mmCIF file of C-alpha atoms in Angstrom:
data_model
loop_
_atom_site.group_PDB
_atom_site.id
_atom_site.type_symbol
_atom_site.label_atom_id
_atom_site.label_comp_id
_atom_site.label_asym_id
_atom_site.label_seq_id
_atom_site.Cartn_x
_atom_site.Cartn_y
_atom_site.Cartn_z
ATOM 1 C CA UNK A 1 -0.005 -0.002 -0.007
ATOM 2 C CA UNK A 2 1.218 3.442 -0.924
ATOM 3 C CA UNK A 3 2.049 5.628 1.989
ATOM 4 C CA UNK A 4 2.443 9.389 1.776
ATOM 5 C CA UNK A 5 3.566 10.834 5.057
ATOM 6 C CA UNK A 6 3.379 14.482 5.970
ATOM 7 C CA UNK A 7 5.650 15.405 8.838
ATOM 8 C CA UNK A 8 3.178 17.463 10.890
ATOM 9 C CA UNK A 9 -0.556 17.245 11.374
ATOM 10 C CA UNK A 10 -0.861 20.713 12.863
ATOM 11 C CA UNK A 11 1.502 23.652 12.628
ATOM 12 C CA UNK A 12 1.231 27.177 14.022
ATOM 13 C CA UNK A 13 3.593 29.835 12.731
ATOM 14 C CA UNK A 14 3.941 33.599 12.980
ATOM 15 C CA UNK A 15 3.650 36.017 10.112
ATOM 16 C CA UNK A 16 6.966 36.469 8.370
ATOM 17 C CA UNK A 17 8.447 33.143 9.453
ATOM 18 C CA UNK A 18 9.969 30.756 6.928
ATOM 19 C CA UNK A 19 7.975 27.530 7.000
ATOM 20 C CA UNK A 20 8.903 24.092 5.739
ATOM 21 C CA UNK A 21 6.293 21.394 5.078
ATOM 22 C CA UNK A 22 7.766 18.001 4.459
ATOM 23 C CA UNK A 23 6.344 15.037 2.552
ATOM 24 C CA UNK A 24 7.727 11.561 2.018
ATOM 25 C CA UNK A 25 6.381 8.716 -0.126
ATOM 26 C CA UNK A 26 7.470 5.135 0.049
ATOM 27 C CA UNK A 27 6.506 3.782 -3.420
ATOM 28 C CA UNK A 28 9.270 5.161 -5.634
ATOM 29 C CA UNK A 29 6.755 7.381 -7.444
ATOM 30 C CA UNK A 30 8.050 9.788 -10.084
ATOM 31 C CA UNK A 31 5.502 12.514 -9.497
ATOM 32 C CA UNK A 32 4.738 14.494 -6.407
ATOM 33 C CA UNK A 33 2.296 17.321 -5.793
ATOM 34 C CA UNK A 34 1.417 19.997 -3.276
ATOM 35 C CA UNK A 35 -2.208 21.167 -2.950
ATOM 36 C CA UNK A 36 -3.976 23.422 -0.561
ATOM 37 C CA UNK A 37 -7.581 22.888 0.456
ATOM 38 C CA UNK A 38 -9.799 25.711 1.643
ATOM 39 C CA UNK A 39 -13.546 25.769 2.397
ATOM 40 C CA UNK A 40 -15.461 27.148 -0.553
ATOM 41 C CA UNK A 41 -12.396 26.981 -2.802
ATOM 42 C CA UNK A 42 -11.651 23.276 -2.886
ATOM 43 C CA UNK A 43 -8.348 21.744 -3.791
ATOM 44 C CA UNK A 44 -5.880 23.918 -5.688
ATOM 45 C CA UNK A 45 -2.499 22.840 -7.078
ATOM 46 C CA UNK A 46 0.488 24.803 -5.826
ATOM 47 C CA UNK A 47 3.390 22.920 -7.403
ATOM 48 C CA UNK A 48 4.188 19.540 -8.800
ATOM 49 C CA UNK A 49 7.428 17.703 -9.521
ATOM 50 C CA UNK A 50 7.917 15.009 -12.168
ATOM 51 C CA UNK A 51 11.477 14.099 -11.262
ATOM 52 C CA UNK A 52 14.233 14.900 -8.813
ATOM 53 C CA UNK A 53 15.104 18.616 -8.993
ATOM 54 C CA UNK A 54 12.304 19.192 -11.543
ATOM 55 C CA UNK A 55 9.241 21.266 -10.764
ATOM 56 C CA UNK A 56 6.341 22.966 -12.411
ATOM 57 C CA UNK A 57 4.089 25.726 -11.133
ATOM 58 C CA UNK A 58 0.506 24.884 -10.502
ATOM 59 C CA UNK A 59 -2.419 27.256 -10.266
ATOM 60 C CA UNK A 60 -1.358 29.236 -7.164
ATOM 61 C CA UNK A 61 2.440 29.212 -6.774
ATOM 62 C CA UNK A 62 2.809 32.774 -5.508
ATOM 63 C CA UNK A 63 4.404 32.898 -2.082
ATOM 64 C CA UNK A 64 5.583 29.307 -2.240
ATOM 65 C CA UNK A 65 8.629 27.414 -3.433
ATOM 66 C CA UNK A 66 9.426 23.698 -3.478
ATOM 67 C CA UNK A 67 12.453 21.445 -3.223
ATOM 68 C CA UNK A 68 12.919 17.887 -4.419
ATOM 69 C CA UNK A 69 16.474 16.709 -3.753
ATOM 70 C CA UNK A 70 15.545 13.054 -3.377
ATOM 71 C CA UNK A 71 12.899 11.061 -5.211
ATOM 72 C CA UNK A 72 10.933 10.203 -2.102
ATOM 73 C CA UNK A 73 10.835 13.660 -0.531
ATOM 74 C CA UNK A 74 9.062 16.812 -1.621
ATOM 75 C CA UNK A 75 9.167 19.954 0.472
ATOM 76 C CA UNK A 76 6.908 23.001 0.333
ATOM 77 C CA UNK A 77 8.480 26.243 1.534
ATOM 78 C CA UNK A 78 6.685 29.383 2.549
ATOM 79 C CA UNK A 79 9.411 32.013 2.311
ATOM 80 C CA UNK A 80 7.605 34.517 4.490
ATOM 81 C CA UNK A 81 4.378 33.176 5.894
ATOM 82 C CA UNK A 82 1.292 35.347 5.717
ATOM 83 C CA UNK A 83 -2.145 34.942 7.292
ATOM 84 C CA UNK A 84 -3.716 34.212 3.916
ATOM 85 C CA UNK A 85 -1.586 31.065 3.775
ATOM 86 C CA UNK A 86 -3.518 29.592 6.676
ATOM 87 C CA UNK A 87 -4.895 26.417 5.126
ATOM 88 C CA UNK A 88 -4.871 22.635 4.910
ATOM 89 C CA UNK A 89 -1.905 21.495 2.817
ATOM 90 C CA UNK A 90 -2.037 18.138 1.116
ATOM 91 C CA UNK A 91 0.869 16.309 -0.497
ATOM 92 C CA UNK A 92 0.296 13.603 -3.112
ATOM 93 C CA UNK A 93 2.297 11.258 -5.283
ATOM 94 C CA UNK A 94 1.586 9.224 -8.417
ATOM 95 C CA UNK A 95 3.395 6.533 -10.367
ATOM 96 C CA UNK A 96 2.571 7.992 -13.774
ATOM 97 C CA UNK A 97 0.916 10.985 -15.351
ATOM 98 C CA UNK A 98 -2.002 9.259 -17.075
ATOM 99 C CA UNK A 99 -5.559 9.834 -15.954
ATOM 100 C CA UNK A 100 -5.701 6.241 -14.720
ATOM 101 C CA UNK A 101 -2.698 6.837 -12.432
ATOM 102 C CA UNK A 102 -4.274 7.865 -9.178
ATOM 103 C CA UNK A 103 -2.955 10.546 -6.871
ATOM 104 C CA UNK A 104 -2.148 9.125 -3.444
ATOM 105 C CA UNK A 105 -2.640 11.812 -0.830
ATOM 106 C CA UNK A 106 -1.202 12.218 2.625
ATOM 107 C CA UNK A 107 -3.494 13.165 5.488
ATOM 108 C CA UNK A 108 -2.617 16.813 5.375
ATOM 109 C CA UNK A 109 -0.941 19.479 7.478
ATOM 110 C CA UNK A 110 -3.187 22.149 8.914
ATOM 111 C CA UNK A 111 -1.150 25.320 9.010
ATOM 112 C CA UNK A 112 -2.220 28.363 10.977
ATOM 113 C CA UNK A 113 -0.329 31.607 10.482
ATOM 114 C CA UNK A 114 -0.961 34.186 13.186
ATOM 115 C CA UNK B 1 -17.714 30.212 -15.771
ATOM 116 C CA UNK B 2 -15.647 27.815 -13.645
ATOM 117 C CA UNK B 3 -14.294 24.725 -15.303
ATOM 118 C CA UNK B 4 -15.896 22.327 -12.824
ATOM 119 C CA UNK B 5 -18.898 23.083 -10.641
ATOM 120 C CA UNK B 6 -20.110 20.887 -7.819
ATOM 121 C CA UNK B 7 -22.904 21.427 -5.370
ATOM 122 C CA UNK B 8 -21.259 21.443 -1.907
ATOM 123 C CA UNK B 9 -24.331 20.099 -0.150
ATOM 124 C CA UNK B 10 -24.350 18.980 2.556
ATOM 125 C CA UNK B 11 -26.416 15.930 1.697
ATOM 126 C CA UNK B 12 -27.952 13.792 4.440
ATOM 127 C CA UNK B 13 -29.679 10.493 3.608
ATOM 128 C CA UNK B 14 -30.951 7.436 5.533
ATOM 129 C CA UNK B 15 -29.058 4.170 5.325
ATOM 130 C CA UNK B 16 -30.045 2.177 2.225
ATOM 131 C CA UNK B 17 -30.931 5.232 0.127
ATOM 132 C CA UNK B 18 -29.698 5.779 -3.431
ATOM 133 C CA UNK B 19 -27.404 8.761 -3.534
ATOM 134 C CA UNK B 20 -26.759 10.942 -6.560
ATOM 135 C CA UNK B 21 -23.763 13.280 -6.597
ATOM 136 C CA UNK B 22 -23.210 15.583 -9.546
ATOM 137 C CA UNK B 23 -20.804 17.911 -11.270
ATOM 138 C CA UNK B 24 -21.009 20.049 -14.356
ATOM 139 C CA UNK B 25 -18.080 21.107 -16.507
ATOM 140 C CA UNK B 26 -17.558 23.802 -19.047
ATOM 141 C CA UNK B 27 -15.289 22.407 -21.753
ATOM 142 C CA UNK B 28 -16.745 19.868 -24.136
ATOM 143 C CA UNK B 29 -13.216 18.667 -24.980
ATOM 144 C CA UNK B 30 -12.791 17.074 -21.542
ATOM 145 C CA UNK B 31 -12.786 13.306 -21.898
ATOM 146 C CA UNK B 32 -11.557 11.908 -18.579
ATOM 147 C CA UNK B 33 -13.474 12.073 -15.344
ATOM 148 C CA UNK B 34 -12.694 10.969 -11.831
ATOM 149 C CA UNK B 35 -14.289 10.761 -8.447
ATOM 150 C CA UNK B 36 -12.283 11.021 -5.244
ATOM 151 C CA UNK B 37 -13.581 10.307 -1.786
ATOM 152 C CA UNK B 38 -12.263 12.100 1.287
ATOM 153 C CA UNK B 39 -13.024 10.927 4.806
ATOM 154 C CA UNK B 40 -12.832 13.386 7.687
ATOM 155 C CA UNK B 41 -9.235 14.200 8.655
ATOM 156 C CA UNK B 42 -7.883 12.174 5.741
ATOM 157 C CA UNK B 43 -6.553 12.890 2.288
ATOM 158 C CA UNK B 44 -8.683 12.175 -0.794
ATOM 159 C CA UNK B 45 -8.467 8.740 -2.426
ATOM 160 C CA UNK B 46 -9.432 7.786 -5.983
ATOM 161 C CA UNK B 47 -12.790 6.055 -6.070
ATOM 162 C CA UNK B 48 -13.465 5.686 -9.805
ATOM 163 C CA UNK B 49 -12.465 7.070 -13.170
ATOM 164 C CA UNK B 50 -14.242 7.033 -16.522
ATOM 165 C CA UNK B 51 -13.297 7.899 -20.051
ATOM 166 C CA UNK B 52 -15.678 9.607 -22.470
ATOM 167 C CA UNK B 53 -19.382 8.877 -22.175
ATOM 168 C CA UNK B 54 -21.452 6.180 -20.609
ATOM 169 C CA UNK B 55 -21.527 4.322 -17.313
ATOM 170 C CA UNK B 56 -18.987 2.527 -15.270
ATOM 171 C CA UNK B 57 -19.955 0.322 -12.367
ATOM 172 C CA UNK B 58 -17.916 -0.835 -9.385
ATOM 173 C CA UNK B 59 -19.913 -2.618 -6.735
ATOM 174 C CA UNK B 60 -22.442 -0.198 -5.265
ATOM 175 C CA UNK B 61 -20.917 2.737 -7.135
ATOM 176 C CA UNK B 62 -21.764 3.853 -10.680
ATOM 177 C CA UNK B 63 -20.083 6.722 -12.471
ATOM 178 C CA UNK B 64 -21.989 8.257 -15.353
ATOM 179 C CA UNK B 65 -20.963 10.786 -17.955
ATOM 180 C CA UNK B 66 -23.381 12.750 -20.146
ATOM 181 C CA UNK B 67 -21.145 14.652 -22.571
ATOM 182 C CA UNK B 68 -24.063 16.286 -24.370
ATOM 183 C CA UNK B 69 -25.042 18.001 -21.128
ATOM 184 C CA UNK B 70 -21.486 18.231 -19.752
ATOM 185 C CA UNK B 71 -22.706 16.527 -16.622
ATOM 186 C CA UNK B 72 -21.079 13.795 -14.572
ATOM 187 C CA UNK B 73 -22.748 11.802 -11.781
ATOM 188 C CA UNK B 74 -21.788 9.341 -9.105
ATOM 189 C CA UNK B 75 -24.523 7.043 -7.861
ATOM 190 C CA UNK B 76 -24.259 5.079 -4.642
ATOM 191 C CA UNK B 77 -26.739 2.228 -4.184
ATOM 192 C CA UNK B 78 -27.695 0.845 -0.780
ATOM 193 C CA UNK B 79 -25.741 3.626 0.931
ATOM 194 C CA UNK B 80 -24.004 2.781 4.195
ATOM 195 C CA UNK B 81 -22.856 4.939 7.123
ATOM 196 C CA UNK B 82 -19.306 4.108 6.034
ATOM 197 C CA UNK B 83 -20.006 6.032 2.804
ATOM 198 C CA UNK B 84 -20.190 9.256 4.843
ATOM 199 C CA UNK B 85 -17.469 11.420 3.362
ATOM 200 C CA UNK B 86 -16.820 14.306 1.016
ATOM 201 C CA UNK B 87 -16.931 13.342 -2.648
ATOM 202 C CA UNK B 88 -14.905 15.337 -5.166
ATOM 203 C CA UNK B 89 -15.164 15.169 -8.911
ATOM 204 C CA UNK B 90 -11.885 15.792 -10.769
ATOM 205 C CA UNK B 91 -11.147 16.431 -14.421
ATOM 206 C CA UNK B 92 -7.772 16.715 -16.164
ATOM 207 C CA UNK B 93 -7.660 20.042 -17.981
ATOM 208 C CA UNK B 94 -5.480 18.883 -20.861
ATOM 209 C CA UNK B 95 -6.851 16.757 -23.669
ATOM 210 C CA UNK B 96 -4.411 13.940 -22.911
ATOM 211 C CA UNK B 97 -5.861 13.421 -19.495
ATOM 212 C CA UNK B 98 -2.645 13.941 -17.550
ATOM 213 C CA UNK B 99 -3.117 13.865 -13.810
ATOM 214 C CA UNK B 100 -0.803 16.824 -13.176
ATOM 215 C CA UNK B 101 -3.445 19.238 -14.417
ATOM 216 C CA UNK B 102 -6.419 18.049 -12.456
ATOM 217 C CA UNK B 103 -9.085 20.498 -11.500
ATOM 218 C CA UNK B 104 -11.252 19.434 -8.603
ATOM 219 C CA UNK B 105 -14.822 20.283 -7.759
ATOM 220 C CA UNK B 106 -15.354 21.795 -4.338
ATOM 221 C CA UNK B 107 -16.719 18.532 -3.014
ATOM 222 C CA UNK B 108 -20.099 17.372 -1.697
ATOM 223 C CA UNK B 109 -20.322 16.369 1.979
ATOM 224 C CA UNK B 110 -22.469 13.245 2.325
ATOM 225 C CA UNK B 111 -23.795 11.893 5.586
ATOM 226 C CA UNK B 112 -25.539 8.497 5.661
ATOM 227 C CA UNK B 113 -27.595 8.099 8.834
ATOM 228 C CA UNK B 114 -28.074 4.635 10.384
#
Protein backbone atom coordinates (compact mmCIF):
# COMPACT_ATOMS: atom_id res chain seq x y z
CA UNK A 1 0.00 0.00 0.00
CA UNK A 2 1.24 3.45 -0.93
CA UNK A 3 2.04 5.62 2.00
CA UNK A 4 2.43 9.38 1.77
CA UNK A 5 3.55 10.83 5.06
CA UNK A 6 3.39 14.49 5.97
CA UNK A 7 5.66 15.41 8.83
CA UNK A 8 3.18 17.47 10.88
CA UNK A 9 -0.55 17.23 11.35
CA UNK A 10 -0.86 20.71 12.86
CA UNK A 11 1.50 23.66 12.63
CA UNK A 12 1.22 27.17 14.03
CA UNK A 13 3.60 29.83 12.74
CA UNK A 14 3.94 33.58 12.97
CA UNK A 15 3.65 36.03 10.12
CA UNK A 16 6.97 36.46 8.36
CA UNK A 17 8.45 33.13 9.45
CA UNK A 18 9.97 30.76 6.93
CA UNK A 19 7.97 27.52 7.00
CA UNK A 20 8.91 24.09 5.72
CA UNK A 21 6.29 21.41 5.07
CA UNK A 22 7.77 17.99 4.45
CA UNK A 23 6.33 15.04 2.56
CA UNK A 24 7.74 11.55 2.03
CA UNK A 25 6.37 8.74 -0.14
CA UNK A 26 7.47 5.13 0.03
CA UNK A 27 6.50 3.80 -3.41
CA UNK A 28 9.26 5.17 -5.62
CA UNK A 29 6.76 7.39 -7.45
CA UNK A 30 8.05 9.78 -10.08
CA UNK A 31 5.51 12.50 -9.50
CA UNK A 32 4.74 14.49 -6.40
CA UNK A 33 2.29 17.32 -5.79
CA UNK A 34 1.43 20.00 -3.26
CA UNK A 35 -2.19 21.17 -2.96
CA UNK A 36 -3.97 23.43 -0.56
CA UNK A 37 -7.58 22.88 0.45
CA UNK A 38 -9.81 25.71 1.64
CA UNK A 39 -13.54 25.77 2.40
CA UNK A 40 -15.45 27.14 -0.56
CA UNK A 41 -12.40 26.99 -2.81
CA UNK A 42 -11.66 23.27 -2.88
CA UNK A 43 -8.34 21.73 -3.79
CA UNK A 44 -5.88 23.91 -5.68
CA UNK A 45 -2.52 22.85 -7.07
CA UNK A 46 0.49 24.81 -5.83
CA UNK A 47 3.40 22.92 -7.42
CA UNK A 48 4.20 19.53 -8.81
CA UNK A 49 7.42 17.69 -9.52
CA UNK A 50 7.91 15.02 -12.17
CA UNK A 51 11.48 14.11 -11.26
CA UNK A 52 14.24 14.91 -8.81
CA UNK A 53 15.11 18.61 -8.99
CA UNK A 54 12.31 19.20 -11.54
CA UNK A 55 9.25 21.26 -10.75
CA UNK A 56 6.35 22.97 -12.43
CA UNK A 57 4.10 25.72 -11.13
CA UNK A 58 0.50 24.90 -10.49
CA UNK A 59 -2.42 27.27 -10.27
CA UNK A 60 -1.36 29.23 -7.17
CA UNK A 61 2.45 29.21 -6.79
CA UNK A 62 2.81 32.77 -5.51
CA UNK A 63 4.39 32.91 -2.08
CA UNK A 64 5.58 29.30 -2.24
CA UNK A 65 8.61 27.40 -3.43
CA UNK A 66 9.43 23.70 -3.47
CA UNK A 67 12.43 21.44 -3.23
CA UNK A 68 12.92 17.89 -4.42
CA UNK A 69 16.45 16.72 -3.76
CA UNK A 70 15.54 13.04 -3.37
CA UNK A 71 12.90 11.07 -5.21
CA UNK A 72 10.93 10.20 -2.10
CA UNK A 73 10.84 13.65 -0.53
CA UNK A 74 9.06 16.82 -1.63
CA UNK A 75 9.17 19.95 0.48
CA UNK A 76 6.92 23.00 0.33
CA UNK A 77 8.49 26.24 1.52
CA UNK A 78 6.68 29.38 2.55
CA UNK A 79 9.42 32.00 2.31
CA UNK A 80 7.61 34.53 4.49
CA UNK A 81 4.38 33.17 5.90
CA UNK A 82 1.29 35.35 5.73
CA UNK A 83 -2.14 34.95 7.29
CA UNK A 84 -3.72 34.20 3.90
CA UNK A 85 -1.59 31.06 3.77
CA UNK A 86 -3.52 29.59 6.68
CA UNK A 87 -4.89 26.42 5.12
CA UNK A 88 -4.87 22.63 4.91
CA UNK A 89 -1.89 21.50 2.83
CA UNK A 90 -2.03 18.14 1.10
CA UNK A 91 0.87 16.30 -0.50
CA UNK A 92 0.29 13.60 -3.12
CA UNK A 93 2.29 11.25 -5.30
CA UNK A 94 1.58 9.22 -8.42
CA UNK A 95 3.40 6.54 -10.37
CA UNK A 96 2.57 7.99 -13.77
CA UNK A 97 0.90 10.98 -15.35
CA UNK A 98 -2.01 9.26 -17.08
CA UNK A 99 -5.57 9.84 -15.95
CA UNK A 100 -5.68 6.25 -14.72
CA UNK A 101 -2.70 6.81 -12.44
CA UNK A 102 -4.27 7.87 -9.18
CA UNK A 103 -2.96 10.54 -6.88
CA UNK A 104 -2.16 9.13 -3.45
CA UNK A 105 -2.63 11.80 -0.82
CA UNK A 106 -1.21 12.23 2.63
CA UNK A 107 -3.51 13.17 5.50
CA UNK A 108 -2.61 16.82 5.37
CA UNK A 109 -0.94 19.50 7.47
CA UNK A 110 -3.19 22.15 8.92
CA UNK A 111 -1.14 25.32 9.00
CA UNK A 112 -2.23 28.36 10.97
CA UNK A 113 -0.34 31.61 10.47
CA UNK A 114 -0.96 34.20 13.18
CA UNK B 1 -17.69 30.20 -15.76
CA UNK B 2 -15.67 27.82 -13.63
CA UNK B 3 -14.29 24.72 -15.31
CA UNK B 4 -15.90 22.34 -12.83
CA UNK B 5 -18.89 23.08 -10.64
CA UNK B 6 -20.11 20.88 -7.83
CA UNK B 7 -22.92 21.43 -5.37
CA UNK B 8 -21.25 21.45 -1.92
CA UNK B 9 -24.33 20.11 -0.15
CA UNK B 10 -24.36 18.98 2.56
CA UNK B 11 -26.41 15.93 1.70
CA UNK B 12 -27.95 13.79 4.44
CA UNK B 13 -29.69 10.49 3.62
CA UNK B 14 -30.94 7.43 5.52
CA UNK B 15 -29.05 4.17 5.30
CA UNK B 16 -30.04 2.19 2.22
CA UNK B 17 -30.92 5.23 0.11
CA UNK B 18 -29.70 5.77 -3.42
CA UNK B 19 -27.40 8.77 -3.54
CA UNK B 20 -26.75 10.94 -6.56
CA UNK B 21 -23.75 13.27 -6.59
CA UNK B 22 -23.22 15.58 -9.54
CA UNK B 23 -20.80 17.91 -11.27
CA UNK B 24 -21.01 20.06 -14.36
CA UNK B 25 -18.09 21.11 -16.49
CA UNK B 26 -17.56 23.80 -19.06
CA UNK B 27 -15.28 22.41 -21.75
CA UNK B 28 -16.75 19.86 -24.14
CA UNK B 29 -13.21 18.67 -24.98
CA UNK B 30 -12.79 17.07 -21.55
CA UNK B 31 -12.78 13.30 -21.89
CA UNK B 32 -11.56 11.91 -18.57
CA UNK B 33 -13.49 12.09 -15.35
CA UNK B 34 -12.69 10.97 -11.84
CA UNK B 35 -14.30 10.76 -8.45
CA UNK B 36 -12.28 11.03 -5.26
CA UNK B 37 -13.58 10.30 -1.77
CA UNK B 38 -12.27 12.10 1.30
CA UNK B 39 -13.02 10.92 4.80
CA UNK B 40 -12.84 13.39 7.65
CA UNK B 41 -9.24 14.19 8.66
CA UNK B 42 -7.87 12.17 5.74
CA UNK B 43 -6.54 12.91 2.27
CA UNK B 44 -8.68 12.19 -0.81
CA UNK B 45 -8.48 8.75 -2.42
CA UNK B 46 -9.43 7.79 -5.97
CA UNK B 47 -12.79 6.06 -6.09
CA UNK B 48 -13.47 5.68 -9.81
CA UNK B 49 -12.47 7.07 -13.17
CA UNK B 50 -14.23 7.02 -16.52
CA UNK B 51 -13.30 7.90 -20.05
CA UNK B 52 -15.67 9.61 -22.48
CA UNK B 53 -19.37 8.86 -22.17
CA UNK B 54 -21.45 6.17 -20.60
CA UNK B 55 -21.54 4.33 -17.32
CA UNK B 56 -18.99 2.51 -15.27
CA UNK B 57 -19.97 0.33 -12.37
CA UNK B 58 -17.92 -0.85 -9.40
CA UNK B 59 -19.91 -2.62 -6.73
CA UNK B 60 -22.43 -0.21 -5.26
CA UNK B 61 -20.92 2.74 -7.14
CA UNK B 62 -21.77 3.86 -10.68
CA UNK B 63 -20.08 6.73 -12.48
CA UNK B 64 -21.99 8.26 -15.35
CA UNK B 65 -20.97 10.80 -17.96
CA UNK B 66 -23.37 12.75 -20.15
CA UNK B 67 -21.15 14.63 -22.57
CA UNK B 68 -24.06 16.27 -24.37
CA UNK B 69 -25.05 18.00 -21.13
CA UNK B 70 -21.49 18.23 -19.74
CA UNK B 71 -22.71 16.52 -16.63
CA UNK B 72 -21.10 13.79 -14.56
CA UNK B 73 -22.73 11.80 -11.78
CA UNK B 74 -21.78 9.35 -9.11
CA UNK B 75 -24.53 7.05 -7.86
CA UNK B 76 -24.26 5.08 -4.63
CA UNK B 77 -26.74 2.23 -4.19
CA UNK B 78 -27.70 0.86 -0.79
CA UNK B 79 -25.75 3.63 0.93
CA UNK B 80 -24.01 2.78 4.20
CA UNK B 81 -22.86 4.93 7.13
CA UNK B 82 -19.30 4.11 6.03
CA UNK B 83 -20.00 6.04 2.80
CA UNK B 84 -20.19 9.26 4.84
CA UNK B 85 -17.46 11.42 3.36
CA UNK B 86 -16.82 14.31 1.00
CA UNK B 87 -16.94 13.34 -2.66
CA UNK B 88 -14.92 15.34 -5.17
CA UNK B 89 -15.15 15.18 -8.91
CA UNK B 90 -11.89 15.78 -10.77
CA UNK B 91 -11.15 16.44 -14.43
CA UNK B 92 -7.77 16.72 -16.16
CA UNK B 93 -7.67 20.03 -17.99
CA UNK B 94 -5.49 18.89 -20.86
CA UNK B 95 -6.86 16.75 -23.67
CA UNK B 96 -4.40 13.94 -22.93
CA UNK B 97 -5.87 13.43 -19.49
CA UNK B 98 -2.65 13.95 -17.56
CA UNK B 99 -3.10 13.87 -13.82
CA UNK B 100 -0.81 16.83 -13.19
CA UNK B 101 -3.44 19.24 -14.42
CA UNK B 102 -6.42 18.04 -12.44
CA UNK B 103 -9.09 20.50 -11.50
CA UNK B 104 -11.25 19.43 -8.60
CA UNK B 105 -14.82 20.28 -7.77
CA UNK B 106 -15.33 21.80 -4.34
CA UNK B 107 -16.72 18.53 -3.01
CA UNK B 108 -20.10 17.38 -1.70
CA UNK B 109 -20.32 16.38 1.97
CA UNK B 110 -22.46 13.25 2.32
CA UNK B 111 -23.79 11.88 5.60
CA UNK B 112 -25.53 8.50 5.67
CA UNK B 113 -27.59 8.10 8.84
CA UNK B 114 -28.06 4.63 10.39
